[in-house]
mmCIF file of C-alpha atoms in Angstrom:
data_model
loop_
_atom_site.group_PDB
_atom_site.id
_atom_site.type_symbol
_atom_site.label_atom_id
_atom_site.label_comp_id
_atom_site.label_asym_id
_atom_site.label_seq_id
_atom_site.Cartn_x
_atom_site.Cartn_y
_atom_site.Cartn_z
ATOM 1 C CA UNK A 14 70.426 185.907 205.157
ATOM 2 C CA UNK A 15 70.322 187.721 201.880
ATOM 3 C CA UNK A 16 70.751 190.990 203.208
ATOM 4 C CA UNK A 17 73.948 189.648 205.327
ATOM 5 C CA UNK A 18 75.584 187.831 201.674
ATOM 6 C CA UNK A 19 74.736 191.265 199.545
ATOM 7 C CA UNK A 20 76.900 193.131 202.413
ATOM 8 C CA UNK A 21 79.591 190.871 201.859
ATOM 9 C CA UNK A 22 79.583 191.302 198.619
ATOM 10 C CA UNK A 23 79.429 194.760 198.183
ATOM 11 C CA UNK A 24 83.274 194.999 201.088
ATOM 12 C CA UNK A 25 84.848 192.065 198.834
ATOM 13 C CA UNK A 26 83.508 194.374 195.544
ATOM 14 C CA UNK A 27 84.974 197.377 197.764
ATOM 15 C CA UNK A 28 88.295 196.188 198.786
ATOM 16 C CA UNK A 29 88.697 194.844 195.280
ATOM 17 C CA UNK A 30 87.725 198.259 193.509
ATOM 18 C CA UNK A 31 90.642 199.410 196.444
ATOM 19 C CA UNK A 32 93.065 196.836 195.468
ATOM 20 C CA UNK A 33 92.772 197.997 191.800
ATOM 21 C CA UNK A 34 93.356 201.773 192.239
ATOM 22 C CA UNK A 35 96.289 201.096 193.638
ATOM 23 C CA UNK A 36 97.704 198.498 190.842
ATOM 24 C CA UNK A 37 96.313 201.206 188.276
ATOM 25 C CA UNK A 38 98.778 203.728 190.252
ATOM 26 C CA UNK A 39 101.704 201.749 190.159
ATOM 27 C CA UNK A 40 100.962 201.205 186.436
ATOM 28 C CA UNK A 41 100.595 204.932 185.644
ATOM 29 C CA UNK A 42 103.982 205.141 187.343
ATOM 30 C CA UNK A 43 106.055 202.692 185.695
ATOM 31 C CA UNK A 44 104.128 202.721 181.830
ATOM 32 C CA UNK A 45 106.562 204.278 179.163
ATOM 33 C CA UNK A 46 104.271 207.223 177.341
ATOM 34 C CA UNK A 47 105.278 207.218 173.607
ATOM 35 C CA UNK A 48 105.997 210.584 171.677
ATOM 36 C CA UNK A 49 105.770 210.640 168.266
ATOM 37 C CA UNK A 50 107.958 213.176 167.209
ATOM 38 C CA UNK A 51 108.216 212.336 163.392
ATOM 39 C CA UNK A 52 106.767 215.523 162.211
ATOM 40 C CA UNK A 53 110.040 217.288 163.743
ATOM 41 C CA UNK A 54 112.551 219.109 161.191
ATOM 42 C CA UNK A 55 115.800 217.868 162.800
ATOM 43 C CA UNK A 56 118.527 220.503 162.943
ATOM 44 C CA UNK A 57 121.517 220.259 161.280
ATOM 45 C CA UNK A 58 123.119 218.522 164.152
ATOM 46 C CA UNK A 59 120.776 216.186 164.807
ATOM 47 C CA UNK A 60 121.177 212.720 164.956
ATOM 48 C CA UNK A 61 119.376 211.328 162.406
ATOM 49 C CA UNK A 62 119.990 207.456 162.355
ATOM 50 C CA UNK A 63 117.951 205.929 164.012
ATOM 51 C CA UNK A 64 114.928 202.637 162.679
ATOM 52 C CA UNK A 65 113.348 202.719 159.136
ATOM 53 C CA UNK A 66 110.380 202.669 160.217
ATOM 54 C CA UNK A 67 110.498 206.028 162.199
ATOM 55 C CA UNK A 68 112.359 207.240 159.323
ATOM 56 C CA UNK A 69 109.863 206.556 157.162
ATOM 57 C CA UNK A 70 107.005 208.142 159.756
ATOM 58 C CA UNK A 71 108.725 211.631 159.604
ATOM 59 C CA UNK A 72 109.330 211.299 155.913
ATOM 60 C CA UNK A 73 105.290 210.940 155.448
ATOM 61 C CA UNK A 74 105.686 214.731 157.161
ATOM 62 C CA UNK A 75 108.240 215.744 154.462
ATOM 63 C CA UNK A 76 108.895 213.144 151.722
ATOM 64 C CA UNK A 77 110.913 216.064 150.375
ATOM 65 C CA UNK A 78 113.473 215.644 153.353
ATOM 66 C CA UNK A 79 116.786 214.523 152.459
ATOM 67 C CA UNK A 80 118.395 214.417 155.309
ATOM 68 C CA UNK A 81 115.298 211.681 156.196
ATOM 69 C CA UNK A 82 115.916 210.269 153.001
ATOM 70 C CA UNK A 83 120.093 209.820 153.199
ATOM 71 C CA UNK A 84 119.463 208.340 157.092
ATOM 72 C CA UNK A 85 117.039 205.841 155.358
ATOM 73 C CA UNK A 86 119.748 205.061 152.125
ATOM 74 C CA UNK A 87 122.792 204.788 155.074
ATOM 75 C CA UNK A 88 120.157 202.262 157.504
ATOM 76 C CA UNK A 89 119.487 199.707 154.661
ATOM 77 C CA UNK A 90 123.336 199.939 153.677
ATOM 78 C CA UNK A 91 123.732 199.335 157.023
ATOM 79 C CA UNK A 92 121.209 196.453 156.759
ATOM 80 C CA UNK A 93 122.779 195.089 153.740
ATOM 81 C CA UNK A 94 119.409 195.293 152.066
ATOM 82 C CA UNK A 95 120.805 196.838 148.843
ATOM 83 C CA UNK A 96 117.508 196.730 146.810
ATOM 84 C CA UNK A 97 115.416 199.277 149.465
ATOM 85 C CA UNK A 98 119.169 201.552 149.521
ATOM 86 C CA UNK A 99 118.726 201.395 145.347
ATOM 87 C CA UNK A 100 114.945 202.823 146.632
ATOM 88 C CA UNK A 101 116.121 205.730 148.270
ATOM 89 C CA UNK A 102 119.119 206.403 145.921
ATOM 90 C CA UNK A 103 116.154 206.930 142.969
ATOM 91 C CA UNK A 104 114.933 209.116 144.866
ATOM 92 C CA UNK A 105 117.239 211.573 146.067
ATOM 93 C CA UNK A 106 118.356 211.633 142.667
ATOM 94 C CA UNK A 107 114.981 212.284 141.652
ATOM 95 C CA UNK A 108 115.276 215.588 144.174
ATOM 96 C CA UNK A 109 118.756 216.350 142.450
ATOM 97 C CA UNK A 110 119.978 216.386 146.379
ATOM 98 C CA UNK A 111 122.214 212.539 145.610
ATOM 99 C CA UNK A 112 125.914 212.270 146.512
ATOM 100 C CA UNK A 113 127.804 210.705 144.228
ATOM 101 C CA UNK A 114 127.993 207.506 146.568
ATOM 102 C CA UNK A 115 124.451 208.049 145.848
ATOM 103 C CA UNK A 116 123.933 208.367 142.259
ATOM 104 C CA UNK A 117 126.285 205.446 142.100
ATOM 105 C CA UNK A 118 123.818 202.818 144.560
ATOM 106 C CA UNK A 119 121.600 203.747 142.273
ATOM 107 C CA UNK A 120 123.155 203.020 138.543
ATOM 108 C CA UNK A 121 123.974 200.100 139.750
ATOM 109 C CA UNK A 122 120.698 199.313 140.904
ATOM 110 C CA UNK A 123 118.699 200.972 137.728
ATOM 111 C CA UNK A 124 117.329 198.753 135.142
ATOM 112 C CA UNK A 125 118.257 199.184 131.611
ATOM 113 C CA UNK A 126 114.036 199.697 129.523
ATOM 114 C CA UNK A 127 110.914 198.179 131.560
ATOM 115 C CA UNK A 128 110.771 196.084 133.895
ATOM 116 C CA UNK A 129 111.756 192.565 133.749
ATOM 117 C CA UNK A 130 108.997 191.127 136.189
ATOM 118 C CA UNK A 131 108.674 187.440 136.782
ATOM 119 C CA UNK A 132 105.856 186.590 138.154
ATOM 120 C CA UNK A 133 102.217 189.055 137.627
ATOM 121 C CA UNK A 134 100.813 190.684 140.502
ATOM 122 C CA UNK A 135 98.672 188.811 142.699
ATOM 123 C CA UNK A 136 95.041 189.865 144.069
ATOM 124 C CA UNK A 137 96.621 189.787 147.462
ATOM 125 C CA UNK A 138 99.318 192.156 146.647
ATOM 126 C CA UNK A 139 97.128 194.646 145.468
ATOM 127 C CA UNK A 140 95.023 194.759 148.358
ATOM 128 C CA UNK A 141 98.266 194.454 150.342
ATOM 129 C CA UNK A 142 100.442 196.237 149.153
ATOM 130 C CA UNK A 143 99.480 198.272 146.090
ATOM 131 C CA UNK A 144 96.580 200.383 147.776
ATOM 132 C CA UNK A 145 96.871 203.530 149.099
ATOM 133 C CA UNK A 146 96.087 202.826 153.369
ATOM 134 C CA UNK A 147 93.130 205.527 152.976
ATOM 135 C CA UNK A 148 91.213 203.482 149.726
ATOM 136 C CA UNK A 149 89.027 201.206 152.459
ATOM 137 C CA UNK A 150 88.372 198.435 151.038
ATOM 138 C CA UNK A 151 85.183 197.690 151.883
ATOM 139 C CA UNK A 152 83.601 200.846 150.051
ATOM 140 C CA UNK A 153 85.494 199.475 146.899
ATOM 141 C CA UNK A 154 83.489 196.514 146.875
ATOM 142 C CA UNK A 155 80.404 198.387 147.016
ATOM 143 C CA UNK A 156 81.304 199.976 144.368
ATOM 144 C CA UNK A 157 82.514 197.316 142.924
ATOM 145 C CA UNK A 158 79.148 195.530 143.100
ATOM 146 C CA UNK A 159 77.302 198.173 141.559
ATOM 147 C CA UNK A 160 79.153 199.060 138.839
ATOM 148 C CA UNK A 161 78.097 197.001 135.478
ATOM 149 C CA UNK A 162 74.449 198.386 135.932
ATOM 150 C CA UNK A 163 76.028 202.096 136.444
ATOM 151 C CA UNK A 164 77.798 201.353 133.735
ATOM 152 C CA UNK A 165 74.779 200.179 131.821
ATOM 153 C CA UNK A 166 72.774 203.431 132.549
ATOM 154 C CA UNK A 167 75.916 205.303 131.316
ATOM 155 C CA UNK A 168 76.175 204.390 128.368
ATOM 156 C CA UNK A 169 71.711 203.806 128.020
ATOM 157 C CA UNK A 170 72.030 207.503 128.620
ATOM 158 C CA UNK A 171 74.618 208.742 126.283
ATOM 159 C CA UNK A 172 72.494 207.247 123.932
ATOM 160 C CA UNK A 173 69.028 208.605 124.644
ATOM 161 C CA UNK A 174 71.219 211.981 125.155
ATOM 162 C CA UNK A 175 72.913 210.651 121.618
ATOM 163 C CA UNK A 176 76.445 212.123 123.230
ATOM 164 C CA UNK A 177 77.785 208.063 123.176
ATOM 165 C CA UNK A 178 81.253 208.548 121.624
ATOM 166 C CA UNK A 179 81.408 206.753 118.166
ATOM 167 C CA UNK A 180 84.665 204.778 117.726
ATOM 168 C CA UNK A 181 86.658 204.951 114.459
ATOM 169 C CA UNK A 182 86.615 200.725 113.972
ATOM 170 C CA UNK A 183 89.544 201.118 111.939
ATOM 171 C CA UNK A 184 91.463 202.677 114.477
ATOM 172 C CA UNK A 185 90.842 199.601 116.729
ATOM 173 C CA UNK A 186 94.482 197.736 117.491
ATOM 174 C CA UNK A 187 95.394 194.542 117.356
ATOM 175 C CA UNK A 188 98.060 193.924 120.290
ATOM 176 C CA UNK A 189 99.762 191.246 119.064
ATOM 177 C CA UNK A 190 100.376 192.785 115.820
ATOM 178 C CA UNK A 191 100.427 197.238 116.400
ATOM 179 C CA UNK A 192 103.510 198.342 115.880
ATOM 180 C CA UNK A 193 102.647 201.693 118.010
ATOM 181 C CA UNK A 194 104.804 201.469 121.421
ATOM 182 C CA UNK A 195 101.793 202.661 124.029
ATOM 183 C CA UNK A 196 99.038 199.586 122.356
ATOM 184 C CA UNK A 197 102.152 196.864 122.506
ATOM 185 C CA UNK A 198 102.845 198.892 126.428
ATOM 186 C CA UNK A 199 99.598 198.394 127.641
ATOM 187 C CA UNK A 200 99.493 194.534 126.920
ATOM 188 C CA UNK A 201 102.493 194.280 128.310
ATOM 189 C CA UNK A 202 101.128 196.164 131.772
ATOM 190 C CA UNK A 203 97.924 193.952 131.716
ATOM 191 C CA UNK A 204 100.042 191.209 132.436
ATOM 192 C CA UNK A 205 102.194 192.801 135.032
ATOM 193 C CA UNK A 206 99.111 193.742 137.295
ATOM 194 C CA UNK A 207 97.331 190.435 136.817
ATOM 195 C CA UNK A 208 94.978 192.218 134.455
ATOM 196 C CA UNK A 209 92.968 191.693 130.923
ATOM 197 C CA UNK A 210 93.965 195.507 128.359
ATOM 198 C CA UNK A 211 91.194 196.904 127.324
ATOM 199 C CA UNK A 212 90.002 196.963 123.679
ATOM 200 C CA UNK A 213 92.431 200.247 122.227
ATOM 201 C CA UNK A 214 91.663 202.234 119.824
ATOM 202 C CA UNK A 215 94.726 204.697 118.771
ATOM 203 C CA UNK A 216 92.994 208.063 117.563
ATOM 204 C CA UNK A 217 95.668 210.936 116.510
ATOM 205 C CA UNK A 218 92.751 213.498 116.110
ATOM 206 C CA UNK A 219 92.049 212.942 120.185
ATOM 207 C CA UNK A 220 94.334 215.575 121.689
ATOM 208 C CA UNK A 221 94.323 214.350 125.208
ATOM 209 C CA UNK A 222 96.862 211.220 126.516
ATOM 210 C CA UNK A 223 94.257 208.287 126.796
ATOM 211 C CA UNK A 224 90.450 208.180 128.409
ATOM 212 C CA UNK A 225 87.803 205.531 128.899
ATOM 213 C CA UNK A 226 85.269 205.762 126.011
ATOM 214 C CA UNK A 227 81.948 204.355 127.709
ATOM 215 C CA UNK A 228 80.213 201.386 126.094
ATOM 216 C CA UNK A 229 79.621 197.832 126.796
ATOM 217 C CA UNK A 230 82.246 196.709 127.580
ATOM 218 C CA UNK A 231 84.186 200.132 127.699
ATOM 219 C CA UNK A 232 87.116 200.969 125.585
ATOM 220 C CA UNK A 233 90.226 202.784 126.358
ATOM 221 C CA UNK A 234 91.632 205.863 123.530
ATOM 222 C CA UNK A 235 95.225 206.229 122.737
ATOM 223 C CA UNK A 236 95.021 210.064 122.309
ATOM 224 C CA UNK A 237 97.704 212.239 120.669
ATOM 225 C CA UNK A 238 99.702 212.660 123.993
ATOM 226 C CA UNK A 239 100.460 208.844 124.557
ATOM 227 C CA UNK A 240 100.853 208.059 120.479
ATOM 228 C CA UNK A 241 103.955 210.038 120.224
ATOM 229 C CA UNK A 242 106.648 212.103 121.658
ATOM 230 C CA UNK A 243 106.726 209.359 124.716
ATOM 231 C CA UNK A 244 109.762 207.129 126.288
ATOM 232 C CA UNK A 245 109.152 203.754 127.289
ATOM 233 C CA UNK A 246 109.095 204.596 130.687
ATOM 234 C CA UNK A 247 106.555 207.282 130.105
ATOM 235 C CA UNK A 248 103.774 205.132 128.506
ATOM 236 C CA UNK A 249 104.694 202.647 130.772
ATOM 237 C CA UNK A 250 103.359 204.873 134.152
ATOM 238 C CA UNK A 251 100.742 205.779 131.649
ATOM 239 C CA UNK A 252 99.130 202.397 130.987
ATOM 240 C CA UNK A 253 99.511 201.110 134.520
ATOM 241 C CA UNK A 254 97.580 204.178 136.092
ATOM 242 C CA UNK A 255 94.591 203.810 133.254
ATOM 243 C CA UNK A 256 94.671 200.288 133.875
ATOM 244 C CA UNK A 257 94.603 200.560 137.868
ATOM 245 C CA UNK A 258 91.248 202.290 137.474
ATOM 246 C CA UNK A 259 89.912 199.638 135.450
ATOM 247 C CA UNK A 260 89.978 197.190 138.732
ATOM 248 C CA UNK A 261 86.398 196.553 139.348
ATOM 249 C CA UNK A 262 86.482 198.751 143.314
ATOM 250 C CA UNK A 263 87.548 201.933 141.011
ATOM 251 C CA UNK A 264 86.622 201.931 138.351
ATOM 252 C CA UNK A 265 83.329 203.817 139.277
ATOM 253 C CA UNK A 266 85.177 206.711 139.322
ATOM 254 C CA UNK A 267 85.866 207.017 135.483
ATOM 255 C CA UNK A 268 81.933 206.630 135.575
ATOM 256 C CA UNK A 269 80.997 209.611 137.828
ATOM 257 C CA UNK A 270 83.705 212.236 138.742
ATOM 258 C CA UNK A 271 81.632 214.518 141.428
ATOM 259 C CA UNK A 272 81.641 213.051 145.076
ATOM 260 C CA UNK A 273 78.141 214.234 145.800
ATOM 261 C CA UNK A 274 76.880 211.654 143.009
ATOM 262 C CA UNK A 275 79.796 209.383 144.275
ATOM 263 C CA UNK A 276 77.315 209.476 147.539
ATOM 264 C CA UNK A 277 73.927 208.680 146.445
ATOM 265 C CA UNK A 278 75.724 205.795 144.438
ATOM 266 C CA UNK A 279 77.270 204.812 147.204
ATOM 267 C CA UNK A 280 73.902 204.870 150.284
ATOM 268 C CA UNK A 281 71.494 203.914 146.819
ATOM 269 C CA UNK A 282 73.650 201.018 147.182
ATOM 270 C CA UNK A 283 73.592 200.593 151.047
ATOM 271 C CA UNK A 284 69.602 200.873 150.399
ATOM 272 C CA UNK A 285 69.478 197.919 148.252
ATOM 273 C CA UNK A 286 71.343 195.740 150.962
ATOM 274 C CA UNK A 287 68.963 197.094 153.566
ATOM 275 C CA UNK A 288 66.147 199.030 152.559
ATOM 276 C CA UNK A 289 64.999 199.846 156.164
ATOM 277 C CA UNK A 290 68.582 202.185 156.764
ATOM 278 C CA UNK A 291 67.927 205.361 158.364
ATOM 279 C CA UNK A 292 67.848 208.525 156.063
ATOM 280 C CA UNK A 293 66.583 211.876 156.412
ATOM 281 C CA UNK A 294 63.058 211.807 153.925
ATOM 282 C CA UNK A 295 64.295 214.094 151.573
ATOM 283 C CA UNK A 296 68.372 211.817 150.939
ATOM 284 C CA UNK A 297 65.841 208.669 151.021
ATOM 285 C CA UNK A 298 63.387 210.063 147.912
ATOM 286 C CA UNK A 299 66.576 210.362 145.652
ATOM 287 C CA UNK A 300 69.056 207.714 146.813
ATOM 288 C CA UNK A 301 65.621 205.084 146.823
ATOM 289 C CA UNK A 302 64.930 206.367 143.287
ATOM 290 C CA UNK A 303 68.813 205.989 142.209
ATOM 291 C CA UNK A 304 68.327 202.417 144.094
ATOM 292 C CA UNK A 305 65.166 201.466 142.206
ATOM 293 C CA UNK A 306 67.190 202.539 138.627
ATOM 294 C CA UNK A 307 69.818 199.876 139.640
ATOM 295 C CA UNK A 308 68.557 196.575 141.483
ATOM 296 C CA UNK A 309 66.589 195.282 138.607
ATOM 297 C CA UNK A 310 70.717 194.835 136.385
ATOM 298 C CA UNK A 311 71.803 193.343 139.302
ATOM 299 C CA UNK A 312 71.896 189.055 139.752
ATOM 300 C CA UNK A 313 70.141 187.611 142.774
ATOM 301 C CA UNK A 314 74.251 186.797 143.746
ATOM 302 C CA UNK A 315 75.011 190.667 143.518
ATOM 303 C CA UNK A 316 72.456 191.330 145.737
ATOM 304 C CA UNK A 317 73.566 189.362 148.046
ATOM 305 C CA UNK A 318 76.493 191.005 148.558
ATOM 306 C CA UNK A 319 75.057 193.855 149.055
ATOM 307 C CA UNK A 320 73.311 192.854 152.424
ATOM 308 C CA UNK A 321 77.114 191.665 153.144
ATOM 309 C CA UNK A 322 78.421 194.556 152.982
ATOM 310 C CA UNK A 323 76.198 196.593 154.208
ATOM 311 C CA UNK A 324 76.053 194.053 157.333
ATOM 312 C CA UNK A 325 79.931 194.178 157.078
ATOM 313 C CA UNK A 326 79.607 198.218 156.330
ATOM 314 C CA UNK A 327 77.824 198.005 160.157
ATOM 315 C CA UNK A 328 80.280 196.135 162.043
ATOM 316 C CA UNK A 329 83.137 198.311 161.196
ATOM 317 C CA UNK A 330 81.527 201.203 162.007
ATOM 318 C CA UNK A 331 79.059 202.087 158.747
ATOM 319 C CA UNK A 332 81.235 205.979 158.091
ATOM 320 C CA UNK A 333 82.694 206.396 155.078
ATOM 321 C CA UNK A 334 85.195 209.173 153.812
ATOM 322 C CA UNK A 335 84.141 209.533 150.004
ATOM 323 C CA UNK A 336 86.220 212.450 149.210
ATOM 324 C CA UNK A 337 88.956 210.497 150.835
ATOM 325 C CA UNK A 338 88.654 207.486 149.324
ATOM 326 C CA UNK A 339 88.538 208.994 145.855
ATOM 327 C CA UNK A 340 91.833 210.858 146.802
ATOM 328 C CA UNK A 341 92.978 207.828 147.638
ATOM 329 C CA UNK A 342 92.105 206.080 144.878
ATOM 330 C CA UNK A 343 94.144 208.499 142.102
ATOM 331 C CA UNK A 344 97.132 207.660 144.386
ATOM 332 C CA UNK A 345 96.808 204.026 143.738
ATOM 333 C CA UNK A 346 96.454 204.538 140.356
ATOM 334 C CA UNK A 347 99.720 206.609 140.510
ATOM 335 C CA UNK A 348 101.519 204.288 142.540
ATOM 336 C CA UNK A 349 100.748 201.150 139.620
ATOM 337 C CA UNK A 350 101.660 203.776 137.509
ATOM 338 C CA UNK A 351 105.304 204.102 139.272
ATOM 339 C CA UNK A 352 105.581 200.049 139.783
ATOM 340 C CA UNK A 353 105.785 199.725 136.100
ATOM 341 C CA UNK A 354 108.094 202.823 134.999
ATOM 342 C CA UNK A 355 110.184 202.395 137.728
ATOM 343 C CA UNK A 356 111.051 205.893 137.704
ATOM 344 C CA UNK A 357 110.343 209.370 139.663
ATOM 345 C CA UNK A 358 110.877 211.487 136.654
ATOM 346 C CA UNK A 359 108.642 209.484 134.155
ATOM 347 C CA UNK A 360 105.779 209.610 136.676
ATOM 348 C CA UNK A 361 106.485 213.166 137.732
ATOM 349 C CA UNK A 362 106.558 213.780 133.307
ATOM 350 C CA UNK A 363 103.266 212.331 132.714
ATOM 351 C CA UNK A 364 101.022 213.760 136.128
ATOM 352 C CA UNK A 365 102.898 217.085 135.602
ATOM 353 C CA UNK A 366 101.317 216.963 131.713
ATOM 354 C CA UNK A 367 97.689 215.772 133.097
ATOM 355 C CA UNK A 368 97.451 218.090 135.937
ATOM 356 C CA UNK A 369 100.307 221.040 136.492
ATOM 357 C CA UNK A 370 98.203 221.242 139.452
ATOM 358 C CA UNK A 371 98.283 218.211 141.468
ATOM 359 C CA UNK A 372 101.412 217.185 140.579
ATOM 360 C CA UNK A 373 103.205 218.482 143.243
ATOM 361 C CA UNK A 374 101.441 216.476 145.960
ATOM 362 C CA UNK A 375 101.114 213.399 143.736
ATOM 363 C CA UNK A 376 104.771 213.072 143.189
ATOM 364 C CA UNK A 377 105.295 213.595 147.197
ATOM 365 C CA UNK A 378 102.558 210.389 147.775
ATOM 366 C CA UNK A 379 104.886 207.980 145.004
ATOM 367 C CA UNK A 380 108.295 209.717 147.075
ATOM 368 C CA UNK A 381 106.434 208.201 150.460
ATOM 369 C CA UNK A 382 106.167 205.125 148.607
ATOM 370 C CA UNK A 383 109.108 204.096 147.191
ATOM 371 C CA UNK A 384 110.537 204.328 150.571
ATOM 372 C CA UNK A 385 108.215 202.529 151.932
ATOM 373 C CA UNK A 386 107.834 198.645 153.425
ATOM 374 C CA UNK A 387 104.685 198.355 150.141
ATOM 375 C CA UNK A 388 106.856 199.407 147.244
ATOM 376 C CA UNK A 389 109.555 197.099 148.982
ATOM 377 C CA UNK A 390 107.053 193.512 148.912
ATOM 378 C CA UNK A 391 105.598 194.561 145.866
ATOM 379 C CA UNK A 392 109.720 194.563 143.943
ATOM 380 C CA UNK A 393 109.574 191.251 145.603
ATOM 381 C CA UNK A 394 106.106 189.729 144.630
ATOM 382 C CA UNK A 395 107.118 190.182 141.005
ATOM 383 C CA UNK A 396 110.384 189.656 141.104
ATOM 384 C CA UNK A 397 112.170 192.961 140.021
ATOM 385 C CA UNK A 398 113.889 193.111 143.639
ATOM 386 C CA UNK A 399 117.746 193.537 143.761
ATOM 387 C CA UNK A 400 118.478 189.589 144.778
ATOM 388 C CA UNK A 401 114.563 188.523 144.388
ATOM 389 C CA UNK A 402 113.967 185.347 141.678
#
């Protein structure tokens, strides 16, 4: 009896498989295949008047594609989205490719001087709109848990080696009373970004632009290049970009510039969360020693956070690319600067002053950002979009 029941079950399953195969063939015959040709250069005669989402994808492949930008300009004009049309006009003007009508749109939507936001940036807006898409949130959260311990270790090592920078107390700035434009700009920028500005020191003897100085707490030194000869918009970009690094999820990059060291630090954080993770013997010895140095500096709640983060990391695939994450964090910082400066030329000038070799790639990302939904949402969130309150 049991054999006959099994035979009937097998027969039923075979017939069902045949039905499913037939349904699959019918589905294949009717399926619509999505072809993404967004990276293909349109010919001059081609019609690029397609939907904004497709145009944005195309722009991601070539941020300086004037025809795609112009198609976006027309699309937002047709939909009545004046703020986004103004953003595209901004990009065209920066590229030196704007028509008279596009220049007029840019001027119409242009803010005189610094932006005047109605509200600060919320933590949610940071994550949803300002973070570069490649900046994995969980990776930053893991670094954020241990960064205070890493800072303590860095300060202790510098003090031991007698290399801890000494800041002149006489050069410490009070943003409420300082007459220095750069100092006032940092205080203004921190308020918009929903952050607290670090202690600022004005040091004309420092030849650079701006730098974080390790300490407990860390400070920021404004150098010669930011104290003289800079426009308010350039300083707004510098302040926004620098302050973005002070958020806990990416501050570690100011302390650990080498990717190889960053990888060891990340693995050490995971080992604190779960000492049993499988690693090669030499790697485990190295990062376990690092984890043993960090763990005593953490509070129990931070260790619990690492345990939870380890579980989430495994659930999400257990993989990250720290080179890509670091590059994305750099782009996030530049996007924060642009949001405040509201000026691509000012952003480009500061990026070129810092690192001319890497400036073009960073500016290309800002061109993509200016045309994105993320930038439009950020402008609405802080109340600087045309028509927002």
